Amino acid sequence: MSNLAVLPIIIPLISAIILIFFNSKVKASRILTQLFSLIGLGVSGYVVWQVVANGTIVLETGEWIAPYGIILVVDTLAAVLVLTTNIISVAGAFYAPYAGLGEKENYYFYPFYFFLITGVSGAFITGDLFNLFVFFEVLLMASYALIVLGGEKVQLRESVKYLLVNLFSSMLFVTAVAFLYGTVGTINIAQVAQRVQEVDQQGILTTIGILLFFVFATKAAVFPLYYWLPNSYIVPNPLVSALFGALLTKVGIYSLIRVFTLIFIHQIDLTHDLFIWIAGLSMIFGVIGALSTNNVKLIIAYNIIPAIGYILMGIGIFNQEALSGSVYYLIQDMIVKAALFLLIGIIVYVAGTSDLRKMNGLIHHYPLLGWLLFISAFVLAGIPPFSGFIGKLLLLEGAFRDGHIIIAIIGLLTSLLILYSIIKIFVRGFWGDKEAMEGIEKKPIKGMVAPVIFLLLLTVILGVGAEFFYPIADSIAAYLLDPEIYIDSVMKE
Amino acid sequence: MDNYKPNNMILQTTTSLIAFLLLGFAVYLLFAGHNSPGGGFVGGLMTSGAILLLNMAYGSLTVKKMLPINFTMLIPIGLLIAIATGLGSFIFNVPFLSHTFGYFTFPIFGEVELATAMLFDFGVYFTVVGVVMTIILSIAEDQ
């Protein structure tokens, strides 16, 4: 029994409810948001420390034992992801006062912010498929509100698309869970895994697995199902885009990791080989999208898709190096995507346009901004001292070890093109004549830049301190490859 | 036709009667939930149905005077009640959301089984009333 497992879920939930009462008091809301996010960070840090020291925390809510009640499972993977979520929430909370939210702050922005964090944390922690669905809905409801808040024409248009796609995939999720329940008679993930193992994953179960893959692939924006993502992610405020880019698709890919390392692992040549192809296509199409546009926000939004491709590639290859690479890449990508979206928000704010062709010579006026973008491009592409390198190195090592040469080459080429797509912003927007942007007055950006520096510093630490972080990723991969550990920790007999 | 004022006497008279019945039935549903069909959700819906009927018969201004409640604020209050029942488990050092019950003797009702799950249902009830009324009133007041 440990109520520690529920704390990362209820702290943001209570924060959201308290902030509803402070709706009309903007100043108090801002301070409380920062305070609550720091509390959340502290608690999730403590949870990680407990999990690493004493092993998985399993909470049987309401004293109902394993397969009968709702089980919350905080293993190392979930704990680390919850910590990352809270880091991003802190950065967002300190960015919020400068984000130019305007009137939105009076319309329940901060409550929705914390409801989103609640949903994401809950989805990481739950040990029950239907509960996973509920937490998906919690985070999606909050994201619907955040995407449409402000009510501009373009927001309304994109939110309708976003809502329809997500509603459809949620319906498919319920249907898939119903099929699974009809087949194995349980929705507790550990017991499902046990029963699927007992019947050696016969035809119908593989079908349900593929169905679940479609659901999570839609949420995670994997190759044929990514079409809804780029435009809808750039219409809200940069802070909201950062939260979306860093957290929402990552919950989808986390669910894929869970389901396809725990439950559907007995027909690997059917499912996981398919993932490798889809991962390769996601990388190619994502990076083509990023290269095709001159809208700086859209370039970053398209860059989410190849990152998801890398993580999916690790699941597809399914050996220890590749999985630890996936985990490493997942965590660093959450941080760097949040940083990039916030950074692009600042760039658009100072340049007054998101069209790359209209920017020029920004580095003469904002040198710090330029170098931050330069660093984040290197992080994203995976240049050595930064964190993107370790994840990609492990993934490529895993790919070469199992002879997946083509996907490795695609991965390498994609890295190059990702680097090009970000450096393009740097070269075209920041280099150039000093006089080009003379017309615009210099805007103060001190407060906005601090959270970005904080996030980028973390990616540097993740890269430089790989010696310290790699064993954790490696142990997570070993843990993912042996589902018995998870099953035994939940189903104590 | 400007000073035409409809005379809704039949609607208003029957509404006072029916709204009373509806509210009573809503409370019955709320309390019956543990052992027979009912519960916080349907109870909350029925209550909002009754308030809505009053709105239609008497107009929203009269109802605002009659029930001076900010329905939007009922949502966080309901949520707080629901979470508080879970948070009690931190005090008694049992797993989150553990519920308990006991038998109490009251003057009129005699021996009654009271469960803490009821408190959670109150939270659901307030949240549902708050959500439904907020949706309907904000659409109705929108010009």
XYZ file of C-alpha atoms in Angstrom:
636
model
C 0.000 0.000 0.000
C 1.406 3.327 -0.992
C -0.651 6.389 -1.719
C 2.451 7.923 -3.248
C 1.321 6.585 -6.630
C -1.767 8.771 -6.721
C -0.052 12.032 -5.760
C 1.147 12.982 -9.277
C -2.487 12.719 -10.419
C -4.315 14.494 -7.623
C -1.891 17.371 -7.063
C -2.549 18.924 -10.489
C -6.234 17.997 -10.152
C -6.604 19.855 -6.857
C -4.540 22.724 -8.269
C -6.941 22.996 -11.192
C -9.977 23.064 -8.902
C -8.489 25.682 -6.588
C -7.556 27.834 -9.582
C -11.195 27.832 -10.740
C -12.006 29.868 -7.612
C -9.252 32.349 -8.494
C -10.468 32.783 -12.037
C -10.950 36.527 -11.947
C -7.718 37.271 -10.064
C -4.998 37.039 -12.704
C -2.045 37.841 -10.474
C -2.999 35.318 -7.800
C -3.619 32.687 -10.530
C -0.142 33.190 -11.945
C 1.589 32.882 -8.590
C -0.517 29.886 -7.550
C 0.182 28.188 -10.898
C 3.909 28.557 -10.387
C 3.636 27.385 -6.793
C 1.514 24.335 -7.617
C 3.726 23.317 -10.530
C 6.781 23.505 -8.263
C 5.007 21.346 -5.672
C 4.159 18.875 -8.423
C 7.782 18.813 -9.539
C 8.999 18.218 -5.996
C 6.566 15.392 -5.371
C 7.234 13.667 -8.688
C 10.962 13.969 -8.018
C 10.392 12.221 -4.711
C 8.314 9.533 -6.447
C 11.139 8.889 -8.938
C 13.607 8.610 -6.099
C 11.348 6.147 -4.254
C 10.804 4.040 -7.377
C 14.487 3.900 -8.276
C 15.402 3.036 -4.685
C 12.632 0.596 -3.752
C 11.188 -0.663 -7.031
C 7.744 -0.346 -8.609
C 4.975 1.234 -6.541
C 1.653 -0.536 -6.999
C -1.457 1.055 -5.513
C -4.678 -0.912 -5.328
C -7.227 1.895 -5.018
C -10.032 1.353 -2.566
C -8.405 -1.787 -1.132
C -9.652 -3.900 -4.053
C -6.939 -6.391 -4.934
C -5.267 -6.776 -8.295
C -7.522 -7.724 -11.181
C -10.741 -6.453 -9.566
C -10.012 -2.842 -8.728
C -8.268 -0.009 -10.513
C -4.553 -0.448 -10.161
C -2.073 2.405 -10.345
C 1.409 1.242 -11.317
C 4.387 3.573 -11.055
C 7.364 1.763 -12.525
C 10.588 3.509 -13.490
C 9.339 4.389 -16.984
C 6.097 5.942 -15.727
C 7.876 7.754 -12.891
C 10.494 9.270 -15.186
C 7.843 10.384 -17.673
C 5.756 11.944 -14.907
C 8.845 13.823 -13.736
C 9.467 15.077 -17.283
C 5.825 16.167 -17.537
C 6.177 18.155 -14.344
C 9.408 19.772 -15.527
C 7.577 20.984 -18.626
C 4.661 22.139 -16.508
C 7.039 24.247 -14.389
C 8.652 25.781 -17.471
C 5.197 26.546 -18.879
C 4.003 28.065 -15.609
C 6.923 30.492 -15.579
C 6.478 31.294 -19.274
C 2.745 31.938 -18.895
C 2.880 35.526 -17.532
C 4.866 36.602 -20.624
C 3.063 34.442 -23.157
C 0.651 37.152 -24.188
C -2.395 35.207 -23.101
C -4.342 38.414 -22.545
C -7.985 37.855 -21.831
C -7.640 34.087 -21.883
C -6.237 34.188 -18.369
C -9.677 35.285 -17.198
C -11.344 32.398 -18.958
C -10.098 29.426 -16.962
C -6.782 29.049 -18.792
C -4.876 27.875 -15.708
C -7.471 25.293 -14.589
C -7.379 23.741 -18.068
C -3.592 23.826 -17.950
C -3.607 21.674 -14.826
C -6.396 19.404 -16.066
C -4.148 18.656 -19.039
C -1.261 17.774 -16.689
C -3.668 15.601 -14.657
C -4.695 13.657 -17.733
C -1.132 13.149 -18.919
C 0.133 12.012 -15.496
C -2.857 9.728 -15.078
C -2.296 8.125 -18.481
C 1.327 7.423 -17.567
C 0.479 5.891 -14.202
C -2.655 3.829 -14.750
C -2.548 0.047 -14.920
C -5.963 -0.467 -16.469
C -6.948 -0.082 -20.118
C -10.305 1.556 -19.539
C -8.800 3.928 -17.010
C -6.222 4.778 -19.651
C -9.117 5.707 -21.927
C -10.619 7.921 -19.219
C -7.347 9.742 -18.667
C -6.981 10.136 -22.437
C -10.360 11.842 -22.413
C -9.357 14.049 -19.458
C -6.331 15.322 -21.336
C -8.201 15.595 -24.640
C -11.089 17.571 -23.097
C -8.581 19.999 -21.605
C -6.778 20.196 -24.944
C -10.038 20.922 -26.810
C -10.632 23.828 -24.455
C -7.068 25.106 -24.738
C -6.982 24.898 -28.522
C -10.188 26.886 -28.972
C -9.689 29.379 -26.121
C -9.565 32.838 -27.665
C -12.074 32.023 -30.377
C -10.230 33.276 -33.462
C -11.511 32.093 -36.803
C -8.502 29.903 -37.562
C -8.661 28.361 -34.092
C -12.293 27.444 -34.572
C -11.561 25.827 -37.930
C -8.620 23.766 -36.716
C -10.272 22.772 -33.448
C -13.187 21.246 -35.342
C -10.757 19.013 -37.265
C -8.795 18.201 -34.146
C -11.945 17.353 -32.225
C -13.402 15.157 -34.963
C -10.213 13.131 -35.421
C -9.747 12.628 -31.703
C -13.383 11.817 -31.120
C -13.246 9.169 -33.820
C -10.084 7.596 -32.450
C -11.569 7.633 -28.944
C -14.607 5.761 -30.224
C -12.281 3.249 -31.834
C -10.445 2.962 -28.514
C -13.664 2.077 -26.669
C -14.539 -0.438 -29.376
C -11.103 -2.039 -29.168
C -11.298 -2.255 -25.377
C -14.755 -3.821 -25.708
C -13.374 -6.418 -28.156
C -10.501 -7.143 -25.819
C -12.816 -7.458 -22.838
C -15.062 -9.765 -24.833
C -12.096 -11.934 -25.745
C -10.014 -12.148 -22.574
C -12.599 -11.028 -19.994
C -10.513 -8.413 -18.208
C -9.183 -4.883 -18.737
C -6.426 -4.883 -16.146
C -3.271 -4.584 -18.260
C -1.309 -7.148 -16.251
C -4.084 -9.726 -16.386
C -4.689 -9.082 -20.085
C -0.986 -9.695 -20.671
C -1.182 -12.913 -18.661
C -4.196 -14.235 -20.557
C -2.865 -13.271 -23.983
C 0.279 -15.167 -23.072
C -1.744 -18.230 -22.056
C -3.418 -18.537 -25.458
C -0.259 -17.505 -27.332
C -1.935 -14.465 -28.957
C -4.221 -16.125 -31.472
C -5.600 -14.419 -34.580
C -8.325 -12.351 -32.977
C -5.946 -10.951 -30.376
C -3.488 -9.807 -33.024
C -6.393 -8.081 -34.758
C -7.297 -6.264 -31.551
C -3.637 -5.356 -31.138
C -3.571 -3.774 -34.585
C -6.816 -1.957 -33.766
C -5.229 -0.544 -30.612
C -2.201 0.374 -32.697
C -4.429 2.467 -34.962
C -5.950 4.222 -31.943
C -2.636 5.120 -30.343
C -1.020 5.855 -33.706
C -3.719 8.459 -34.360
C -3.066 10.070 -30.993
C 0.688 9.902 -31.556
C 0.556 11.104 -35.200
C 2.333 8.226 -36.902
C 2.707 8.078 -40.700
C -0.650 7.594 -42.389
C -2.532 9.124 -39.445
C -0.589 12.340 -38.821
C -2.507 14.592 -41.177
C -4.502 16.341 -38.457
C -1.489 17.346 -36.386
C 0.634 20.135 -37.924
C -2.021 22.756 -38.580
C -3.958 22.256 -35.391
C -0.810 22.465 -33.262
C 0.192 25.913 -34.460
C -3.077 27.800 -34.052
C -3.227 28.231 -30.256
C -0.906 30.309 -28.077
C 2.786 29.196 -28.215
C 2.561 28.001 -24.617
C -0.349 25.722 -25.490
C 1.499 24.498 -28.594
C 4.472 23.681 -26.387
C 2.315 21.644 -24.026
C 0.691 19.828 -26.946
C 3.935 19.171 -28.783
C 5.704 17.994 -25.679
C 3.007 15.922 -24.020
C 0.030 14.840 -26.118
C 1.651 12.801 -28.869
C 4.049 11.367 -26.295
C 1.155 9.873 -24.330
C 0.138 8.056 -27.502
C 3.607 6.689 -28.088
C 3.910 5.739 -24.397
C 0.697 3.712 -24.723
C 2.200 2.010 -27.779
C 5.311 1.152 -25.770
C 3.188 -0.259 -22.946
C 0.822 -2.292 -25.088
C 3.410 -3.665 -27.490
C 6.055 -4.576 -24.920
C 3.629 -6.070 -22.443
C 0.566 -7.529 -24.098
C 0.995 -8.179 -27.825
C 4.503 -9.602 -27.981
C 3.893 -13.123 -29.222
C 3.542 -12.414 -32.957
C 6.466 -10.058 -33.368
C 7.079 -10.746 -37.055
C 3.466 -9.724 -37.758
C 3.211 -6.537 -35.701
C 6.644 -5.196 -34.874
C 8.063 -5.562 -38.388
C 5.178 -3.454 -39.593
C 6.158 -0.773 -37.068
C 9.615 -0.452 -38.560
C 8.176 0.392 -41.961
C 5.657 2.794 -40.498
C 8.415 4.415 -38.439
C 10.545 4.876 -41.550
C 7.655 6.413 -43.477
C 6.825 8.729 -40.537
C 10.389 10.006 -40.541
C 10.415 10.602 -44.285
C 7.013 12.268 -44.529
C 7.477 14.307 -41.355
C 10.759 15.732 -42.508
C 9.430 16.411 -46.009
C 6.660 18.405 -44.359
C 9.180 20.325 -42.283
C 11.209 21.167 -45.398
C 8.192 22.150 -47.454
C 7.118 25.233 -45.547
C 8.317 28.725 -44.727
C 6.096 29.042 -41.673
C 8.444 28.701 -38.690
C 5.729 27.347 -36.400
C 4.800 24.712 -38.960
C 8.440 23.637 -39.316
C 8.559 22.808 -35.606
C 5.133 21.140 -35.653
C 6.201 18.863 -38.529
C 9.343 17.969 -36.591
C 7.199 16.142 -34.032
C 6.430 13.413 -36.567
C 9.976 12.137 -37.311
C 10.660 12.128 -33.545
C 7.659 9.866 -33.035
C 9.058 7.780 -35.893
C 12.360 7.317 -34.038
C 10.608 6.154 -30.883
C 8.365 3.784 -32.834
C 11.428 2.410 -34.610
C 12.803 1.368 -31.209
C 9.597 -0.512 -30.420
C 9.713 -2.176 -33.828
C 13.298 -3.368 -33.523
C 12.527 -4.654 -30.031
C 15.917 -5.369 -28.523
C 17.555 -3.904 -25.474
C 19.636 -1.182 -27.153
C 16.782 -0.007 -29.342
C 14.266 0.117 -26.492
C 16.614 2.021 -24.193
C 17.248 4.351 -27.131
C 13.492 4.840 -27.496
C 13.089 5.644 -23.820
C 16.030 8.054 -23.845
C 14.808 9.713 -27.005
C 11.246 9.976 -25.674
C 12.319 11.834 -22.560
C 14.719 14.212 -24.241
C 12.286 14.857 -27.081
C 9.547 15.918 -24.655
C 11.893 18.514 -23.179
C 13.379 19.757 -26.431
C 10.009 20.048 -28.196
C 8.653 22.144 -25.326
C 11.755 24.337 -25.517
C 11.503 24.693 -29.304
C 7.824 25.642 -29.321
C 8.408 28.253 -26.605
C 11.445 29.553 -28.475
C 9.566 29.825 -31.748
C 6.814 31.628 -29.841
C 9.379 34.239 -28.774
C 10.830 34.505 -32.288
C 7.401 35.058 -33.803
C 6.677 37.597 -31.064
C 9.812 39.660 -31.708
C 9.696 39.375 -35.498
C 5.982 40.058 -35.653
C 5.509 37.369 -38.305
C 5.774 33.617 -38.631
C 6.812 33.820 -42.289
C 10.477 32.991 -42.675
C 10.791 35.069 -45.840
C 9.946 38.223 -43.934
C 12.578 37.693 -41.220
C 16.159 38.743 -41.581
C 19.116 39.692 -39.439
C 17.456 39.011 -36.112
C 20.777 38.008 -34.547
C 21.961 41.628 -34.500
C 19.076 42.510 -32.229
C 18.579 39.280 -30.278
C 21.880 37.360 -30.131
C 20.802 35.143 -27.214
C 17.678 34.014 -29.045
C 19.745 33.065 -32.085
C 22.199 30.943 -30.167
C 19.416 29.220 -28.240
C 17.835 28.226 -31.548
C 21.223 27.070 -32.786
C 21.694 24.842 -29.736
C 18.201 23.407 -29.955
C 18.773 22.543 -33.616
C 21.845 20.594 -32.553
C 19.901 18.857 -29.769
C 17.160 17.888 -32.176
C 19.519 16.571 -34.824
C 21.596 14.636 -32.289
C 25.001 16.332 -32.378
C 27.251 14.833 -29.675
C 27.420 16.820 -26.499
C 23.634 17.178 -26.516
C 20.968 14.705 -25.485
C 19.554 13.803 -28.902
C 22.793 12.015 -29.687
C 22.595 9.276 -27.062
C 19.061 8.262 -27.950
C 19.791 8.092 -31.663
C 23.094 6.298 -31.119
C 21.371 3.590 -29.076
C 18.599 3.278 -31.654
C 21.086 2.885 -34.508
C 23.111 0.397 -32.492
C 19.960 -1.643 -31.957
C 19.038 -1.404 -35.640
C 22.457 -2.533 -36.848
C 22.588 -5.380 -34.329
C 19.404 -6.923 -35.706
C 20.302 -6.161 -39.313
C 17.742 -3.441 -40.012
C 20.112 -1.530 -42.250
C 17.558 0.388 -44.326
C 15.778 1.919 -41.339
C 19.122 2.931 -39.849
C 20.093 4.730 -43.043
C 16.692 6.442 -43.204
C 17.167 7.516 -39.588
C 20.573 9.007 -40.308
C 19.399 10.855 -43.404
C 16.354 12.161 -41.540
C 18.609 13.555 -38.810
C 20.502 15.464 -41.436
C 17.319 16.885 -42.927
C 15.940 17.793 -39.478
C 19.142 19.710 -38.826
C 18.708 21.447 -42.181
C 15.082 22.360 -41.483
C 15.941 24.075 -38.180
C 19.187 25.627 -39.371
C 17.150 27.077 -42.235
C 15.321 29.194 -39.658
C 18.675 30.227 -38.212
C 20.292 31.055 -41.537
C 17.388 32.866 -43.143
C 15.885 34.491 -40.084
C 18.917 35.340 -37.993
C 21.712 35.933 -40.452
C 21.607 38.852 -42.826
C 21.707 42.609 -42.816
C 21.492 44.485 -39.602
C 19.246 47.028 -41.258
C 16.727 44.472 -42.499
C 14.642 44.427 -39.340
C 15.478 48.011 -38.298
C 11.837 49.020 -38.541
C 10.698 47.023 -35.522
C 11.404 48.210 -32.004
C 13.297 45.996 -29.590
C 10.972 44.095 -27.282
C 11.956 42.871 -23.800
C 12.183 39.089 -23.735
C 14.061 38.415 -20.504
C 11.249 36.622 -18.679
C 10.260 34.595 -21.725
C 13.759 33.300 -22.380
C 14.415 31.987 -18.852
C 12.164 28.866 -19.115
C 13.675 28.052 -22.517
C 17.195 28.259 -21.111
C 16.103 26.043 -18.225
C 14.765 23.392 -20.620
C 17.771 23.532 -22.947
C 20.100 23.281 -19.973
C 18.316 20.073 -19.015
C 18.883 18.616 -22.480
C 22.570 19.473 -22.175
C 22.673 17.774 -18.774
C 20.871 14.754 -20.252
C 23.534 14.620 -22.944
C 26.642 15.335 -20.891
C 25.488 13.278 -17.921
C 24.631 10.269 -20.067
C 26.897 8.184 -17.871
C 24.432 8.749 -15.050
C 21.175 8.528 -17.023
C 22.012 5.685 -19.386
C 21.856 2.918 -16.729
C 18.307 4.029 -15.860
C 17.227 3.875 -19.516
C 18.984 0.545 -19.877
C 17.239 -0.935 -16.834
C 13.894 0.354 -18.152
C 14.583 -1.418 -21.462
C 15.474 -4.653 -19.681
C 12.302 -4.281 -17.657
C 10.201 -3.695 -20.787
C 11.629 -6.783 -22.443
C 10.540 -8.982 -19.549
C 6.793 -8.530 -19.030
C 6.803 -11.080 -16.216
C 8.220 -8.448 -13.835
C 5.291 -6.123 -14.481
C 2.728 -8.916 -14.247
C 4.196 -10.268 -11.021
C 4.359 -6.853 -9.402
C 0.655 -6.277 -10.078
C -0.803 -9.776 -9.724
C 0.610 -10.818 -6.382
C -0.345 -14.413 -5.736
C -48.159 43.517 -30.743
C -45.395 45.114 -28.682
C -47.147 45.021 -25.348
C -48.508 41.535 -25.907
C -47.903 39.524 -22.772
C -48.727 35.823 -22.827
C -50.723 34.533 -19.910
C -49.052 31.310 -18.852
C -51.244 30.574 -15.880
C -51.765 26.881 -16.594
C -48.067 26.294 -17.304
C -46.972 28.219 -14.218
C -49.419 26.563 -11.853
C -48.641 23.042 -12.985
C -44.928 23.865 -12.970
C -44.955 24.791 -9.275
C -46.493 21.413 -8.584
C -44.392 19.354 -10.964
C -41.089 21.055 -10.173
C -41.672 20.209 -6.528
C -42.299 16.569 -7.424
C -39.276 16.501 -9.709
C -36.980 17.890 -7.018
C -38.318 15.359 -4.544
C -37.781 12.523 -7.005
C -34.265 13.806 -7.728
C -33.373 13.657 -4.048
C -34.908 10.178 -3.839
C -32.774 9.037 -6.804
C -29.669 10.535 -5.223
C -30.173 8.624 -1.980
C -31.462 5.406 -3.547
C -28.324 4.952 -5.651
C -26.598 2.571 -3.273
C -29.159 -0.210 -3.318
C -31.386 0.418 -6.353
C -31.165 2.254 -9.678
C -30.250 5.897 -9.251
C -27.230 7.812 -8.009
C -25.562 11.163 -8.229
C -25.554 11.437 -12.000
C -29.227 10.830 -12.690
C -30.191 12.740 -9.534
C -28.224 15.734 -10.741
C -29.796 15.534 -14.194
C -33.289 15.373 -12.683
C -32.587 18.390 -10.464
C -31.367 20.423 -13.427
C -34.484 19.287 -15.280
C -36.650 20.732 -12.510
C -34.750 24.033 -12.461
C -34.969 24.182 -16.232
C -38.738 23.741 -16.102
C -38.960 26.656 -13.651
C -36.810 28.674 -16.052
C -39.147 27.978 -18.922
C -42.306 28.809 -16.988
C -41.208 31.860 -14.996
C -38.269 33.226 -16.981
C -34.653 33.226 -15.932
C -34.830 36.490 -13.936
C -37.430 35.158 -11.512
C -35.541 31.909 -11.073
C -32.320 33.807 -10.395
C -34.108 35.620 -7.595
C -35.594 32.382 -6.314
C -32.339 30.360 -6.452
C -29.446 32.819 -6.109
C -26.825 30.213 -6.991
C -23.852 30.636 -9.313
C -24.158 27.264 -11.026
C -20.662 27.418 -12.511
C -19.226 27.486 -9.001
C -21.057 24.239 -8.202
C -18.610 22.407 -10.517
C -15.424 23.014 -8.483
C -17.358 22.560 -5.235
C -18.644 19.170 -6.401
C -15.189 18.151 -7.572
C -13.674 19.184 -4.249
C -16.223 17.100 -2.342
C -15.493 14.072 -4.527
C -11.733 14.416 -4.116
C -12.032 15.088 -0.398
C -13.623 11.645 0.085
C -10.545 10.189 -1.574
C -8.170 12.372 0.413
C -9.618 11.051 3.651
C -7.636 7.898 2.923
C -4.418 9.861 3.541
C -5.582 10.617 7.077
C -6.621 7.064 7.907
C -3.612 5.586 6.098
C -5.545 3.299 3.746
C -5.317 3.080 -0.080
C -6.682 6.046 -2.014
C -10.482 6.069 -2.447
C -11.116 3.402 0.201
C -14.677 3.696 1.415
C -16.324 2.596 4.615
C -19.823 2.380 6.082
C -21.606 2.123 9.405
C -25.071 1.735 10.936
C -26.566 4.692 12.773
C -29.889 5.100 14.543
C -31.870 8.252 13.851
C -35.022 9.473 15.665
C -37.504 9.111 12.805
C -35.838 6.846 10.241
C -34.630 4.203 12.657
C -31.464 2.306 11.850
C -29.812 3.620 8.646
C -26.738 2.422 6.811
C -24.506 5.371 6.006
C -21.599 4.923 3.570
C -18.835 7.363 2.649
C -19.509 6.464 -0.988
C -22.586 8.681 -0.509
C -20.307 11.699 -0.069
C -18.641 10.931 -3.381
C -22.114 10.794 -4.922
C -22.858 14.254 -3.514
C -19.783 15.479 -5.348
C -21.027 13.920 -8.581
C -24.476 15.411 -7.965
C -23.212 18.978 -7.551
C -20.862 18.682 -10.515
C -23.635 17.391 -12.786
C -26.067 20.129 -11.725
C -23.335 22.717 -12.234
C -22.291 21.441 -15.657
C -25.809 21.019 -17.059
C -27.050 24.372 -15.800
C -23.894 26.160 -17.018
C -24.281 24.684 -20.489
C -27.969 25.481 -20.784
C -27.879 28.944 -19.229
C -24.833 30.094 -21.204
C -26.463 28.998 -24.455
C -29.813 30.519 -23.445
C -28.315 33.861 -22.433
C -26.221 34.081 -25.589
C -27.735 36.613 -27.973
